[in-house]
PDB file of C-alpha atoms in Angstrom:
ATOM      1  CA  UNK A  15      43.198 -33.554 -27.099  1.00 50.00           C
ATOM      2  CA  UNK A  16      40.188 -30.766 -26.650  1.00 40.00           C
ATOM      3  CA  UNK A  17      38.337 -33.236 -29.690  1.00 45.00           C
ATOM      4  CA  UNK A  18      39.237 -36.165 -27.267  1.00 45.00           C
ATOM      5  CA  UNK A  19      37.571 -34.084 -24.452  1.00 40.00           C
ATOM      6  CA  UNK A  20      34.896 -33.279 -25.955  1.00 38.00           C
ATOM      7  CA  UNK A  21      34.002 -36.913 -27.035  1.00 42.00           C
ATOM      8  CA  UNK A  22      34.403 -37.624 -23.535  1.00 45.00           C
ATOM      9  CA  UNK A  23      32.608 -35.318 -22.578  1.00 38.00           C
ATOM     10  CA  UNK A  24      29.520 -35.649 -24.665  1.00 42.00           C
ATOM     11  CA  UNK A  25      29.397 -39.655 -23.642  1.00 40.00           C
ATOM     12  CA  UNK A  26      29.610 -38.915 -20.120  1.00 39.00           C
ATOM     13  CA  UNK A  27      26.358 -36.432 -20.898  1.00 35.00           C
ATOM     14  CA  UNK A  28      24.638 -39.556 -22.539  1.00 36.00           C
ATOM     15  CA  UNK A  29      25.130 -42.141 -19.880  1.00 39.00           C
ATOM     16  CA  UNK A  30      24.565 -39.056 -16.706  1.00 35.00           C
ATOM     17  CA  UNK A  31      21.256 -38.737 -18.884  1.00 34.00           C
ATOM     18  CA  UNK A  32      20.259 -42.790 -19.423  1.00 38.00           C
ATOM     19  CA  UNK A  33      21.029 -42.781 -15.918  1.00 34.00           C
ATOM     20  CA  UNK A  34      19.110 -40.683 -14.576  1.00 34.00           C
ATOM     21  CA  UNK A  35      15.975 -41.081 -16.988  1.00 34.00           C
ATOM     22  CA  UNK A  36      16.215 -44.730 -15.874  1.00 36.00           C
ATOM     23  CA  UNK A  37      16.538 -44.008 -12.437  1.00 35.00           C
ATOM     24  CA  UNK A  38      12.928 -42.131 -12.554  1.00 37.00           C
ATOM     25  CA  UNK A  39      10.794 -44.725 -14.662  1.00 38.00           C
ATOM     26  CA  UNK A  40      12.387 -47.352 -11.974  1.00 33.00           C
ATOM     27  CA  UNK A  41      11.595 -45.176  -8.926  1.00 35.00           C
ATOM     28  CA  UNK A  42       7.862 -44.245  -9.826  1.00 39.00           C
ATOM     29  CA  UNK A  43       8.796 -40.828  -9.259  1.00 40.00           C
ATOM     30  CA  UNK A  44       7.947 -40.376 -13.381  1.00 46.00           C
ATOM     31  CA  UNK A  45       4.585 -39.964 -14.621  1.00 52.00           C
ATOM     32  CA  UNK A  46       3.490 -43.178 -16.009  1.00 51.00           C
ATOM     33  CA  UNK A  47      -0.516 -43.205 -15.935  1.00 62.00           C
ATOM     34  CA  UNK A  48      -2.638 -43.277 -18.958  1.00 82.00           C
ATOM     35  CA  UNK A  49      -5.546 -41.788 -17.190  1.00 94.00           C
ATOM     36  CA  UNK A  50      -6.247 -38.667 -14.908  1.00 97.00           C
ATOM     37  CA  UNK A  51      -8.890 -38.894 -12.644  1.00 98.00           C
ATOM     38  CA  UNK A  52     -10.783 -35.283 -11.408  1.00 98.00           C
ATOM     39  CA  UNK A  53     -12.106 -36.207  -8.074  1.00 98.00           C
ATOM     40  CA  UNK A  54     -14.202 -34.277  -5.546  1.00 97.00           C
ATOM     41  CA  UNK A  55     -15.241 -35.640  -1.894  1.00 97.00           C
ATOM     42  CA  UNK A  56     -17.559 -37.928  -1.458  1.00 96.00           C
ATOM     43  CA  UNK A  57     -19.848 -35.184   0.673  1.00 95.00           C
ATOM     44  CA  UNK A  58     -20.006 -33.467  -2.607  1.00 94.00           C
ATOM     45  CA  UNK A  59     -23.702 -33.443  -4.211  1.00 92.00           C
ATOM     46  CA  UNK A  60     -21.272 -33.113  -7.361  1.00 94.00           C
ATOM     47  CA  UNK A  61     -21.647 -36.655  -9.508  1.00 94.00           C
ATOM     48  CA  UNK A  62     -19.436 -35.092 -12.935  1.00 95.00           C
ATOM     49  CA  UNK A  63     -18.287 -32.899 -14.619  1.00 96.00           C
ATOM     50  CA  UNK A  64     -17.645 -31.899 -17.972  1.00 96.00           C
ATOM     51  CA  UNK A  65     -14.044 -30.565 -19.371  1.00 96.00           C
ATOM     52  CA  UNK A  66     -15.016 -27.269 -20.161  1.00 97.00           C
ATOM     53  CA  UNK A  67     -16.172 -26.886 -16.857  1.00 97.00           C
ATOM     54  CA  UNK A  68     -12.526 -27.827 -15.215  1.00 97.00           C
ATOM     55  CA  UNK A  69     -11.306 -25.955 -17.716  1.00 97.00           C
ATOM     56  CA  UNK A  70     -12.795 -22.853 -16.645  1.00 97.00           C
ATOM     57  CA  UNK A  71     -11.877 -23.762 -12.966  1.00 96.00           C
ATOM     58  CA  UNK A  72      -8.319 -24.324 -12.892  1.00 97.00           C
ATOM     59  CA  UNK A  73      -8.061 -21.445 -15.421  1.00 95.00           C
ATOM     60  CA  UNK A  74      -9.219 -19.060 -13.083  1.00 94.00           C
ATOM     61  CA  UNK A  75     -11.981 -18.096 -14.956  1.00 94.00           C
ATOM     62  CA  UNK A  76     -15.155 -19.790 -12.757  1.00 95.00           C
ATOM     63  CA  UNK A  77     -15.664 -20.422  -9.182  1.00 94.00           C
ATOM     64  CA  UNK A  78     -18.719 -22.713 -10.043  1.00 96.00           C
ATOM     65  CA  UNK A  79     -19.664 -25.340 -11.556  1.00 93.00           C
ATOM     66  CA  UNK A  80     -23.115 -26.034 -12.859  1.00 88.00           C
ATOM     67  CA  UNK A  81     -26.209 -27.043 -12.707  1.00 84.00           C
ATOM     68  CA  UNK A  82     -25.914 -26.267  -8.715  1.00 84.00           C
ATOM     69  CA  UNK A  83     -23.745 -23.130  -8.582  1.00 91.00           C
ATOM     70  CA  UNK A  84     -21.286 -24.668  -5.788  1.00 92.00           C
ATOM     71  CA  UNK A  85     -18.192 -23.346  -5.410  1.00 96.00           C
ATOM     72  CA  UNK A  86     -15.560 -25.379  -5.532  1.00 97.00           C
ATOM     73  CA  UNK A  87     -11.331 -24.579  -4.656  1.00 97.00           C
ATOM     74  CA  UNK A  88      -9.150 -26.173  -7.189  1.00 98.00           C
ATOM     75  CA  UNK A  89      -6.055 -28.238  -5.899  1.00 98.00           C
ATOM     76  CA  UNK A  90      -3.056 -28.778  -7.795  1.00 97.00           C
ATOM     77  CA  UNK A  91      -0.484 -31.481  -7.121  1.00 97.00           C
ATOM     78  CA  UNK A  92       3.288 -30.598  -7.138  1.00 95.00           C
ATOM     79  CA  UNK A  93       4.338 -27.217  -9.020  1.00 91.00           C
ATOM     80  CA  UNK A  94       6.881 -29.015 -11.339  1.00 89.00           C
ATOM     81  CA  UNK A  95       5.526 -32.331 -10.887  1.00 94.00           C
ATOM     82  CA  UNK A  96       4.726 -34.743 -13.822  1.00 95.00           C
ATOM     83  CA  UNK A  97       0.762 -35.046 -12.672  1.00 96.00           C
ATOM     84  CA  UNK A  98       0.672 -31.497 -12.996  1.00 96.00           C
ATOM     85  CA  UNK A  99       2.250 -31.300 -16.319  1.00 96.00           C
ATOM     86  CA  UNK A 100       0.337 -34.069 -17.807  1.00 95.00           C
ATOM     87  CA  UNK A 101      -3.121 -32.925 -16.449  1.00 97.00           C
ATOM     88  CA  UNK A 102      -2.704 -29.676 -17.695  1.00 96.00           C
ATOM     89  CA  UNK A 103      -1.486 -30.914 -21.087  1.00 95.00           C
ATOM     90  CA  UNK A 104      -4.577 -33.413 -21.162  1.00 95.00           C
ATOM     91  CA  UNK A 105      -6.898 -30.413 -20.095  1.00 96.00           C
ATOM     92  CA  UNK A 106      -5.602 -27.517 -21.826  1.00 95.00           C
ATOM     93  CA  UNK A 107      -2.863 -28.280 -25.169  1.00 95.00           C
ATOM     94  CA  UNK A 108      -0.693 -26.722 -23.119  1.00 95.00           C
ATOM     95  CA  UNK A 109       2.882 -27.550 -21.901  1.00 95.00           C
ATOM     96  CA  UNK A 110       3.406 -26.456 -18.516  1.00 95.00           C
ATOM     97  CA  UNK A 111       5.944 -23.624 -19.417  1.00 96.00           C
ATOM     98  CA  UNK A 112       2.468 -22.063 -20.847  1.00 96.00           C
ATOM     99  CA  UNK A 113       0.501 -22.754 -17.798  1.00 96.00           C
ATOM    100  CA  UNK A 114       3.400 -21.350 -15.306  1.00 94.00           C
ATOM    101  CA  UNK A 115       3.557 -18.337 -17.897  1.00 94.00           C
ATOM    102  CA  UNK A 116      -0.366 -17.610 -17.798  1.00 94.00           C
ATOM    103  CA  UNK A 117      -0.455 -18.426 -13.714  1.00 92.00           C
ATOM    104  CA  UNK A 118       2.248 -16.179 -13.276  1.00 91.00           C
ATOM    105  CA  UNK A 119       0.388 -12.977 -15.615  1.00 90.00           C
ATOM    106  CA  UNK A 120      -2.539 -13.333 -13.525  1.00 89.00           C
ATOM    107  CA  UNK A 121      -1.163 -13.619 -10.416  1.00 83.00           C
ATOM    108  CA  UNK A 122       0.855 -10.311 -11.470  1.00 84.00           C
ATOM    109  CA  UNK A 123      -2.335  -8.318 -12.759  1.00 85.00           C
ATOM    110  CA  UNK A 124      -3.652  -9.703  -9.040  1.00 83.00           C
ATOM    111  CA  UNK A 125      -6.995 -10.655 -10.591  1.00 77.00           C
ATOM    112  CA  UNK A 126      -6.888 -14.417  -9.216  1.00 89.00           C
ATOM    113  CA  UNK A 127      -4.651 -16.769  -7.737  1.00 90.00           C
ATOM    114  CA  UNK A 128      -3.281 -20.010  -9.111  1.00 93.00           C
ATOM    115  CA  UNK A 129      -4.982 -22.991  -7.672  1.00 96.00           C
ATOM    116  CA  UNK A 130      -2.888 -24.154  -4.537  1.00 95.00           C
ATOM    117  CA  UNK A 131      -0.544 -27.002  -4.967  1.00 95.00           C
ATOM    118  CA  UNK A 132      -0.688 -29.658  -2.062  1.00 94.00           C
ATOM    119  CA  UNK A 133       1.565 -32.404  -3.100  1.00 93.00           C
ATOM    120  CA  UNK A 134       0.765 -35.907  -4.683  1.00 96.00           C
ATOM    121  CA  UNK A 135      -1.899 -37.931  -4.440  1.00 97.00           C
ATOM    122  CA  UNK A 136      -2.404 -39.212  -1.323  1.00 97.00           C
ATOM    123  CA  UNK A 137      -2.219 -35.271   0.142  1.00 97.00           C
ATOM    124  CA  UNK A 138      -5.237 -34.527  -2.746  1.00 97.00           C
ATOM    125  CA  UNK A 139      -7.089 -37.662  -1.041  1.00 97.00           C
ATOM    126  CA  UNK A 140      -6.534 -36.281   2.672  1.00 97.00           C
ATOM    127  CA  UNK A 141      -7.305 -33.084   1.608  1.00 97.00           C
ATOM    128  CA  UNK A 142     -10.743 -33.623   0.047  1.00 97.00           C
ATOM    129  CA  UNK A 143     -11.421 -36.095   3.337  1.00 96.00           C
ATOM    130  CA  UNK A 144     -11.787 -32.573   5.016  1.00 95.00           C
ATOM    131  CA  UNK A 145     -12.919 -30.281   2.499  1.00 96.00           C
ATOM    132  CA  UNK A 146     -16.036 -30.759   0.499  1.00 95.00           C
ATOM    133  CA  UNK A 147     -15.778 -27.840  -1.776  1.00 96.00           C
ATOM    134  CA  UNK A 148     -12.485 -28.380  -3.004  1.00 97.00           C
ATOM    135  CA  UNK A 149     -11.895 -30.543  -6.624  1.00 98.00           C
ATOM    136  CA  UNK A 150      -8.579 -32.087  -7.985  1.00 98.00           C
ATOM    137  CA  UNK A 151      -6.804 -34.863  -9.795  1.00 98.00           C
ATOM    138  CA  UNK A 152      -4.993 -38.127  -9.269  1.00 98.00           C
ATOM    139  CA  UNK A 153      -2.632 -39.939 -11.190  1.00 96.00           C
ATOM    140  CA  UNK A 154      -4.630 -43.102 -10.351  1.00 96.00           C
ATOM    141  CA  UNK A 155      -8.126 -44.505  -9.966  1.00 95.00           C
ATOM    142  CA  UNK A 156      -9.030 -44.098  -5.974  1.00 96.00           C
ATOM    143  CA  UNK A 157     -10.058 -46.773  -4.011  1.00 96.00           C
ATOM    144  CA  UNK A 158     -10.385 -44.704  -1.230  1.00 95.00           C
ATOM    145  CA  UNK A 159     -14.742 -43.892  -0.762  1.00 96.00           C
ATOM    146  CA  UNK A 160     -14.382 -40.789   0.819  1.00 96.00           C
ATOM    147  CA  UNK A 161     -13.787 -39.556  -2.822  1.00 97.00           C
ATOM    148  CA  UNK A 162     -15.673 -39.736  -5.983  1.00 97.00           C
ATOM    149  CA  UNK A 163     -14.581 -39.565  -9.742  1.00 98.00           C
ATOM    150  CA  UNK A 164     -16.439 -36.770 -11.683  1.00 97.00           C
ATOM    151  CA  UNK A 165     -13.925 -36.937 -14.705  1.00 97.00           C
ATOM    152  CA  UNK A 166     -11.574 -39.040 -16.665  1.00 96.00           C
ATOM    153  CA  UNK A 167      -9.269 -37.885 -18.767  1.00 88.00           C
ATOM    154  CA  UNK A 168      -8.731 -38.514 -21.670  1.00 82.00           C
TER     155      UNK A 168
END
């Protein structure tokens, strides 16, 4: 009978976990997008951007970005969301365990803080409606003109 249990229990694991992964791709809650877009407000004289450069943003270790010298505020989307996982995959090689591990060092040491999370999309787009010096990243191309691509990844 525990054998019998455990069989049971093992194909109730299986189905809980079809279920739920097929609950996500069918919701839209799961990251789906091939492309990441780094976007900036429209008021921005920014016009791109290269990797290295976001690189060295949303690792903490720039403020600016060149040739002007602006300084820009780095948005992330949700803490353990999938656009925040797959951008920092796509920008860094890194899985987000990493990321949270490195964030979470720094933040320790108290040399810089992690760039502020601010939801999905749609709060990145109201966000840089207000605030020209900030930069983040959508899960889709805007259509929205108040913003302007600088990046695609990959």
């Amino acid at each position: 009978t525990v054998i019998k249990a455990s069989k049971q229990l093992r194909a109730n694991l299986v189905i809980a976990l079809g279920l739920a992964l097929a609950s996500l791709g069918s919701s839209g809650s799961a990251f789906a997008a091939d492309t990441l877009y780094v976007v900036v407000s429209a008021q921005s004289a920014l016009r791109s951007v290269t990797q290295k450069d976001v690189l060295a943003l949303y690792t903490g270790r720039a403020r600016t970005l060149p040739p002007s010298g602006e300084v820009f505020t780095p948005l992330d989307q949700q803490r353990d969301g999938p656009a925040r996982a797959a951008f920092y995959q796509a920008l860094t090689g890194m899985d987000i365990a990493r990321i949270n591990s490195y964030w979470a060092r720094l933040h320790f040491t108290g040399q810089v803080q992690p760039p502020q999370a601010i939801g999905d999309d749609n709060a990145v787009i109201q966000r840089l409606r207000v605030d020209p010096s900030a930069i983040a990243y959508l899960t889709r191309e805007p259509q929205d003109p108040s913003v302007r691509v600088v990046l695609r990844f990959p």
